[in-house]
Amino acid sequence: MSSLLGMLPSVLMIVAPILIAALGGMISERSGVVNIALEGLMGIGAFAAATTHVLLESSMRGSVWLALLVATAAGMAFSLIHAYASVSLKADQTVSGTGINLLSMGGTVFLCQIIFRQERTEPYKLGMMPGLGGIYPTAYIALAVLLATWYVLYKRPFGLRLRACGEHPAAAASAGIDVKKMRYIAVLASGAYAGLAGGCLVLTQTIQFTNMTINGAGFIALAAVSFGRYLPKGIAGSSVLFGSAVALAIYMVNIEALRGLPPEFFSIMPYLITLVTLVAFSGKDYAPRASGQPYEKGGS
Amino acid sequence: MAFASKDSAKAKARADLFDAFIGSNGAISVIVVVLGFLCGTLLILAVGKNPGNMYAALLQTLTGLDVTRGTWNARYIGEWLTASMPLILCGLSMGFAARTGLFNVGAEGQYIVGLTAAQFVALFGPQVPGLHWALALVAGCLAGALWGGLVGWLKAKYSVSEVVATIMLNYVAYYLSRFFTQLMPAANTYRTPAYPETALLKNGLFERLTNGSRLNTGLFVVVICVVFYWFVIERTRLGFELRATGLNKEAARCSGIKVTRSITASMAIAGAFAGLAGVIVALGSFSYGRVLGGLDNYGFNGIAVALVGNSTAGGTLLSGLLFGMLASAQPLMQSRQIPKEVTWIISGLVVVFISLRAGFKMIMDWRQKRLAEKGRQRDE
């Protein structure tokens, strides 16, 4: 039991980026735009954060915070492509998401080669420092992001309008809401969240950015959005569950009772659970009704 | 007066030609590829490298000709074709599902189960020349078909989004593959022992022709698959039903097509293509079973291949060769001081540009509006 409790900081370290990225994915979906580019956008964020931090580490105190800021901005800037394609040009949202994932895979390592002359960033001496009880500040960031997102989406008129765009954009438009603008804001927010998530991940879990840094975390976040039924509290729960599964796969060697199991058993859980629940609850569709559909102005 | 109208007729004909060009799918593919290369070239320039080196590497991949040293080696051509094979098959996988209106993001997972099944048969199958690798091909094909068909069935029966389901199954396949491959006798955490000779897809003739490249019997499989794809889609009742389902599900249902069966069959066949890609890589490019340390990304690149190929058999073949060239040129670029990731950037840009194709339609609409306005002005 004590070893399980001892794992708590590690679990929170892994949960935080998944939760942040999943919340971003949720905002985008609730406005009516599917964002399967979370994985790629997290990669952009992770690269941006690692690069900023390693370059400024020796000359500036608190460069991790600047790194997180740069990661957020980079993720947001990149998601502009997705917003333009899927909102302005009404493109297939899965195609432009796939494009961003491919672009991020190449672009990040390409820039590493230019800046560091190798296929990864230089390792930094110190990442983010854990605080009280070994818990990284990213856990608090994730909590703050969760509360802020919930507040804006459910307690502010803005959130109501954004959600209306994902349920029935034509009705929203007739009530005077600028559907395109709302969707732009939502996609850019999801990019910013994913970028921040990537930054949090790279600064706590490793010492440099490589093409294996994200390794499916964005797709786990996507699963968490679906399994969390597109609701903040659901996503908080699913992120904790999936993050714990990932943590168990890594740290199970420390737990006597689990030593017989292969680590793949836990790694596979987020994906398998999501798939099974999708089938089990297939009668009820929790996805926002207009998610994935471009909004045609004037279309009835 | 007569002169002026003749002139405007000519202008109209030219405009029509332009619209037909912009409007055709093949032309859009050419445009996006050219744009992708253009951006790649500018990027290389922007970071202070010589884009000529990139094109020299691409030329060497295509023809085996090294322009800087003036030497020729057919091995590069063989490696190019070898790299193209799984991409073409994964492109067919994505394209086949697309013709039924499905977005198969799962070629990656179907590729992995095919690869894993092939590795299993290679290690445990009967060591009979000819039969051994053929069995592996069948096993990989079936495994991919099952993995894809499952998604189709879930989609048709339980309306589970195929995008989410395939993404989940990609990683399920990845971790299952790692788990089962590590269980093989004498396997460690990254590889199994070497396969018996009879399992390999080696082809002595191809090897001699291409100066010892890894080009293998899989090439025949790819050619058969391309022909099969064309035949099923264009010439069979099944293909018609699949296309009808893709164009309008409800209309297809009303005209007596069993939509559930169509969707399941479509995803199963799509999965079979990707599964075969897995076999070809497992037994053609490697001589031992791999415990995958990451995704090979053939499946994801297959999406780009199918998009550029417009999901037709011939188009997918050509675009598979194009992306195969990019992949195969990577080490040559690196040795010429060009960061090899520029090829991924070009692939990604091409997909992004395709998603912007609606923009081409906007240009067309705008042109037509302007032409109409011009006509009205003249009439007045």
GROMACS .gro file of N, CA, C and O in nm, chain B residues 235-296:
model
  248
  535ARG      N    1  -1.531  -0.337  -6.133
  535ARG     CA    2  -1.589  -0.438  -6.221
  535ARG      C    3  -1.677  -0.541  -6.152
  535ARG      O    4  -1.723  -0.634  -6.214
  536THR      N    5  -1.697  -0.531  -6.021
  536THR     CA    6  -1.777  -0.636  -5.956
  536THR      C    7  -1.899  -0.575  -5.889
  536THR      O    8  -1.905  -0.455  -5.861
  537ARG      N    9  -1.992  -0.662  -5.861
  537ARG     CA   10  -2.114  -0.622  -5.794
  537ARG      C   11  -2.081  -0.572  -5.653
  537ARG      O   12  -2.133  -0.470  -5.608
  538LEU      N   13  -1.989  -0.643  -5.586
  538LEU     CA   14  -1.948  -0.602  -5.452
  538LEU      C   15  -1.896  -0.458  -5.455
  538LEU      O   16  -1.933  -0.375  -5.373
  539GLY      N   17  -1.808  -0.432  -5.553
  539GLY     CA   18  -1.750  -0.299  -5.564
  539GLY      C   19  -1.856  -0.193  -5.585
  539GLY      O   20  -1.852  -0.085  -5.526
  540PHE      N   21  -1.954  -0.226  -5.668
  540PHE     CA   22  -2.063  -0.131  -5.693
  540PHE      C   23  -2.139  -0.104  -5.563
  540PHE      O   24  -2.169   0.011  -5.530
  541GLU      N   25  -2.166  -0.212  -5.488
  541GLU     CA   26  -2.241  -0.195  -5.363
  541GLU      C   27  -2.162  -0.111  -5.264
  541GLU      O   28  -2.217  -0.028  -5.192
  542LEU      N   29  -2.030  -0.135  -5.262
  542LEU     CA   30  -1.946  -0.059  -5.169
  542LEU      C   31  -1.947   0.088  -5.206
  542LEU      O   32  -1.964   0.175  -5.121
  543ARG      N   33  -1.931   0.116  -5.336
  543ARG     CA   34  -1.929   0.256  -5.378
  543ARG      C   35  -2.064   0.322  -5.353
  543ARG      O   36  -2.072   0.436  -5.309
  544ALA      N   37  -2.172   0.247  -5.379
  544ALA     CA   38  -2.305   0.302  -5.356
  544ALA      C   39  -2.324   0.334  -5.208
  544ALA      O   40  -2.376   0.440  -5.171
  545THR      N   41  -2.276   0.244  -5.121
  545THR     CA   42  -2.285   0.268  -4.978
  545THR      C   43  -2.207   0.393  -4.940
  545THR      O   44  -2.251   0.472  -4.857
  546GLY      N   45  -2.091   0.410  -5.003
  546GLY     CA   46  -2.008   0.525  -4.972
  546GLY      C   47  -2.072   0.656  -5.017
  546GLY      O   48  -2.062   0.758  -4.951
  547LEU      N   49  -2.141   0.652  -5.131
  547LEU     CA   50  -2.198   0.775  -5.185
  547LEU      C   51  -2.324   0.815  -5.109
  547LEU      O   52  -2.344   0.932  -5.079
  548ASN      N   53  -2.410   0.719  -5.079
  548ASN     CA   54  -2.530   0.752  -5.003
  548ASN      C   55  -2.583   0.626  -4.936
  548ASN      O   56  -2.642   0.540  -5.001
  549LYS      N   57  -2.558   0.617  -4.806
  549LYS     CA   58  -2.589   0.496  -4.733
  549LYS      C   59  -2.738   0.465  -4.738
  549LYS      O   60  -2.779   0.351  -4.760
  550GLU      N   61  -2.818   0.567  -4.717
  550GLU     CA   62  -2.963   0.543  -4.709
  550GLU      C   63  -3.019   0.500  -4.845
  550GLU      O   64  -3.101   0.408  -4.854
  551ALA      N   65  -2.972   0.568  -4.950
  551ALA     CA   66  -3.018   0.531  -5.084
  551ALA      C   67  -2.978   0.387  -5.114
  551ALA      O   68  -3.055   0.310  -5.172
  552ALA      N   69  -2.855   0.350  -5.073
  552ALA     CA   70  -2.808   0.214  -5.097
  552ALA      C   71  -2.896   0.114  -5.023
  552ALA      O   72  -2.936   0.011  -5.077
  553ARG      N   73  -2.930   0.148  -4.899
  553ARG     CA   74  -3.014   0.058  -4.819
  553ARG      C   75  -3.150   0.041  -4.887
  553ARG      O   76  -3.203  -0.070  -4.898
  554CYS      N   77  -3.205   0.152  -4.937
  554CYS     CA   78  -3.337   0.147  -5.000
  554CYS      C   79  -3.335   0.064  -5.127
  554CYS      O   80  -3.436   0.003  -5.163
  555SER      N   81  -3.222   0.062  -5.197
  555SER     CA   82  -3.220  -0.016  -5.320
  555SER      C   83  -3.176  -0.159  -5.294
  555SER      O   84  -3.135  -0.230  -5.384
  556GLY      N   85  -3.184  -0.203  -5.169
  556GLY     CA   86  -3.167  -0.344  -5.138
  556GLY      C   87  -3.024  -0.388  -5.112
  556GLY      O   88  -2.996  -0.507  -5.107
  557ILE      N   89  -2.933  -0.293  -5.095
  557ILE     CA   90  -2.795  -0.332  -5.063
  557ILE      C   91  -2.786  -0.355  -4.913
  557ILE      O   92  -2.836  -0.275  -4.834
  558LYS      N   93  -2.722  -0.466  -4.874
  558LYS     CA   94  -2.705  -0.493  -4.731
  558LYS      C   95  -2.590  -0.408  -4.681
  558LYS      O   96  -2.473  -0.444  -4.696
  559VAL      N   97  -2.624  -0.292  -4.621
  559VAL     CA   98  -2.523  -0.194  -4.585
  559VAL      C   99  -2.429  -0.248  -4.477
  559VAL      O  100  -2.308  -0.227  -4.484
  560THR      N  101  -2.485  -0.320  -4.380
  560THR     CA  102  -2.401  -0.377  -4.274
  560THR      C  103  -2.292  -0.464  -4.334
  560THR      O  104  -2.174  -0.453  -4.300
  561ARG      N  105  -2.334  -0.550  -4.429
  561ARG     CA  106  -2.239  -0.641  -4.491
  561ARG      C  107  -2.137  -0.563  -4.573
  561ARG      O  108  -2.018  -0.591  -4.569
  562SER      N  109  -2.183  -0.462  -4.646
  562SER     CA  110  -2.092  -0.381  -4.727
  562SER      C  111  -1.983  -0.319  -4.642
  562SER      O  112  -1.865  -0.325  -4.675
  563ILE      N  113  -2.025  -0.258  -4.531
  563ILE     CA  114  -1.928  -0.186  -4.447
  563ILE      C  115  -1.829  -0.284  -4.386
  563ILE      O  116  -1.707  -0.260  -4.384
  564THR      N  117  -1.878  -0.397  -4.336
  564THR     CA  118  -1.788  -0.496  -4.277
  564THR      C  119  -1.692  -0.550  -4.382
  564THR      O  120  -1.571  -0.558  -4.359
  565ALA      N  121  -1.746  -0.583  -4.501
  565ALA     CA  122  -1.661  -0.638  -4.606
  565ALA      C  123  -1.555  -0.537  -4.647
  565ALA      O  124  -1.438  -0.571  -4.665
  566SER      N  125  -1.598  -0.412  -4.659
  566SER     CA  126  -1.504  -0.308  -4.702
  566SER      C  127  -1.388  -0.295  -4.605
  566SER      O  128  -1.271  -0.291  -4.645
  567MET      N  129  -1.420  -0.291  -4.475
  567MET     CA  130  -1.312  -0.276  -4.377
  567MET      C  131  -1.226  -0.401  -4.371
  567MET      O  132  -1.105  -0.394  -4.347
  568ALA      N  133  -1.289  -0.519  -4.392
  568ALA     CA  134  -1.210  -0.642  -4.388
  568ALA      C  135  -1.110  -0.645  -4.503
  568ALA      O  136  -0.993  -0.679  -4.485
  569ILE      N  137  -1.156  -0.607  -4.623
  569ILE     CA  138  -1.065  -0.607  -4.738
  569ILE      C  139  -0.957  -0.501  -4.718
  569ILE      O  140  -0.838  -0.525  -4.743
  570ALA      N  141  -0.997  -0.385  -4.666
  570ALA     CA  142  -0.899  -0.280  -4.636
  570ALA      C  143  -0.794  -0.334  -4.540
  570ALA      O  144  -0.673  -0.314  -4.560
  571GLY      N  145  -0.840  -0.403  -4.435
  571GLY     CA  146  -0.747  -0.459  -4.337
  571GLY      C  147  -0.655  -0.563  -4.399
  571GLY      O  148  -0.537  -0.571  -4.365
  572ALA      N  149  -0.709  -0.642  -4.494
  572ALA     CA  150  -0.628  -0.744  -4.558
  572ALA      C  151  -0.510  -0.682  -4.633
  572ALA      O  152  -0.397  -0.731  -4.625
  573PHE      N  153  -0.536  -0.569  -4.703
  573PHE     CA  154  -0.426  -0.501  -4.774
  573PHE      C  155  -0.317  -0.460  -4.675
  573PHE      O  156  -0.198  -0.484  -4.697
  574ALA      N  157  -0.359  -0.396  -4.565
  574ALA     CA  158  -0.260  -0.349  -4.467
  574ALA      C  159  -0.189  -0.468  -4.403
  574ALA      O  160  -0.068  -0.462  -4.377
  575GLY      N  161  -0.264  -0.577  -4.379
  575GLY     CA  162  -0.201  -0.696  -4.321
  575GLY      C  163  -0.091  -0.750  -4.411
  575GLY      O  164   0.017  -0.786  -4.365
  576LEU      N  165  -0.119  -0.751  -4.542
  576LEU     CA  166  -0.017  -0.798  -4.637
  576LEU      C  167   0.106  -0.707  -4.633
  576LEU      O  168   0.220  -0.755  -4.646
  577ALA      N  169   0.083  -0.577  -4.616
  577ALA     CA  170   0.197  -0.486  -4.604
  577ALA      C  171   0.284  -0.528  -4.487
  577ALA      O  172   0.407  -0.528  -4.496
  578GLY      N  173   0.218  -0.566  -4.377
  578GLY     CA  174   0.293  -0.611  -4.259
  578GLY      C  175   0.377  -0.734  -4.289
  578GLY      O  176   0.493  -0.743  -4.250
  579VAL      N  177   0.319  -0.829  -4.363
  579VAL     CA  178   0.393  -0.952  -4.397
  579VAL      C  179   0.515  -0.917  -4.481
  579VAL      O  180   0.626  -0.968  -4.457
  580ILE      N  181   0.495  -0.830  -4.580
  580ILE     CA  182   0.604  -0.800  -4.672
  580ILE      C  183   0.721  -0.734  -4.600
  580ILE      O  184   0.837  -0.765  -4.626
  581VAL      N  185   0.688  -0.646  -4.504
  581VAL     CA  186   0.796  -0.584  -4.428
  581VAL      C  187   0.861  -0.687  -4.336
  581VAL      O  188   0.984  -0.696  -4.328
  582ALA      N  189   0.779  -0.768  -4.269
  582ALA     CA  190   0.833  -0.863  -4.171
  582ALA      C  191   0.924  -0.966  -4.236
  582ALA      O  192   1.030  -0.998  -4.184
  583LEU      N  193   0.882  -1.020  -4.353
  583LEU     CA  194   0.958  -1.130  -4.414
  583LEU      C  195   1.045  -1.085  -4.531
  583LEU      O  196   1.129  -1.160  -4.578
  584GLY      N  197   1.022  -0.962  -4.580
  584GLY     CA  198   1.099  -0.915  -4.694
  584GLY      C  199   1.216  -0.828  -4.652
  584GLY      O  200   1.326  -0.841  -4.702
  585SER      N  201   1.191  -0.738  -4.556
  585SER     CA  202   1.295  -0.644  -4.517
  585SER      C  203   1.371  -0.688  -4.394
  585SER      O  204   1.476  -0.634  -4.363
  586PHE      N  205   1.317  -0.786  -4.320
  586PHE     CA  206   1.385  -0.832  -4.199
  586PHE      C  207   1.402  -0.983  -4.205
  586PHE      O  208   1.327  -1.052  -4.273
  587SER      N  209   1.500  -1.035  -4.133
  587SER     CA  210   1.520  -1.180  -4.131
  587SER      C  211   1.498  -1.234  -3.991
  587SER      O  212   1.531  -1.347  -3.961
  588TYR      N  213   1.443  -1.151  -3.904
  588TYR     CA  214   1.411  -1.195  -3.768
  588TYR      C  215   1.286  -1.120  -3.724
  588TYR      O  216   1.250  -1.017  -3.782
  589GLY      N  217   1.218  -1.172  -3.622
  589GLY     CA  218   1.098  -1.107  -3.571
  589GLY      C  219   1.133  -0.988  -3.484
  589GLY      O  220   1.228  -0.996  -3.405
  590ARG      N  221   1.061  -0.878  -3.501
  590ARG     CA  222   1.090  -0.760  -3.421
  590ARG      C  223   0.988  -0.745  -3.309
  590ARG      O  224   0.869  -0.764  -3.329
  591VAL      N  225   1.036  -0.709  -3.189
  591VAL     CA  226   0.947  -0.659  -3.085
  591VAL      C  227   0.940  -0.509  -3.112
  591VAL      O  228   1.038  -0.437  -3.094
  592LEU      N  229   0.827  -0.462  -3.162
  592LEU     CA  230   0.819  -0.323  -3.208
  592LEU      C  231   0.851  -0.226  -3.094
  592LEU      O  232   0.798  -0.239  -2.984
  593GLY      N  233   0.939  -0.130  -3.123
  593GLY     CA  234   0.972  -0.029  -3.023
  593GLY      C  235   0.897   0.100  -3.046
  593GLY      O  236   0.906   0.195  -2.970
  594GLY      N  237   0.821   0.103  -3.154
  594GLY     CA  238   0.743   0.222  -3.188
  594GLY      C  239   0.665   0.188  -3.312
  594GLY      O  240   0.683   0.080  -3.369
  595LEU      N  241   0.578   0.279  -3.353
  595LEU     CA  242   0.500   0.252  -3.474
  595LEU      C  243   0.588   0.270  -3.597
  595LEU      O  244   0.674   0.357  -3.599
  596ASP      N  245   0.569   0.184  -3.698
  596ASP     CA  246   0.647   0.197  -3.821
  596ASP      C  247   0.595   0.309  -3.909
  596ASP      O  248   0.660   0.350  -4.005
   0.00000   0.00000   0.00000
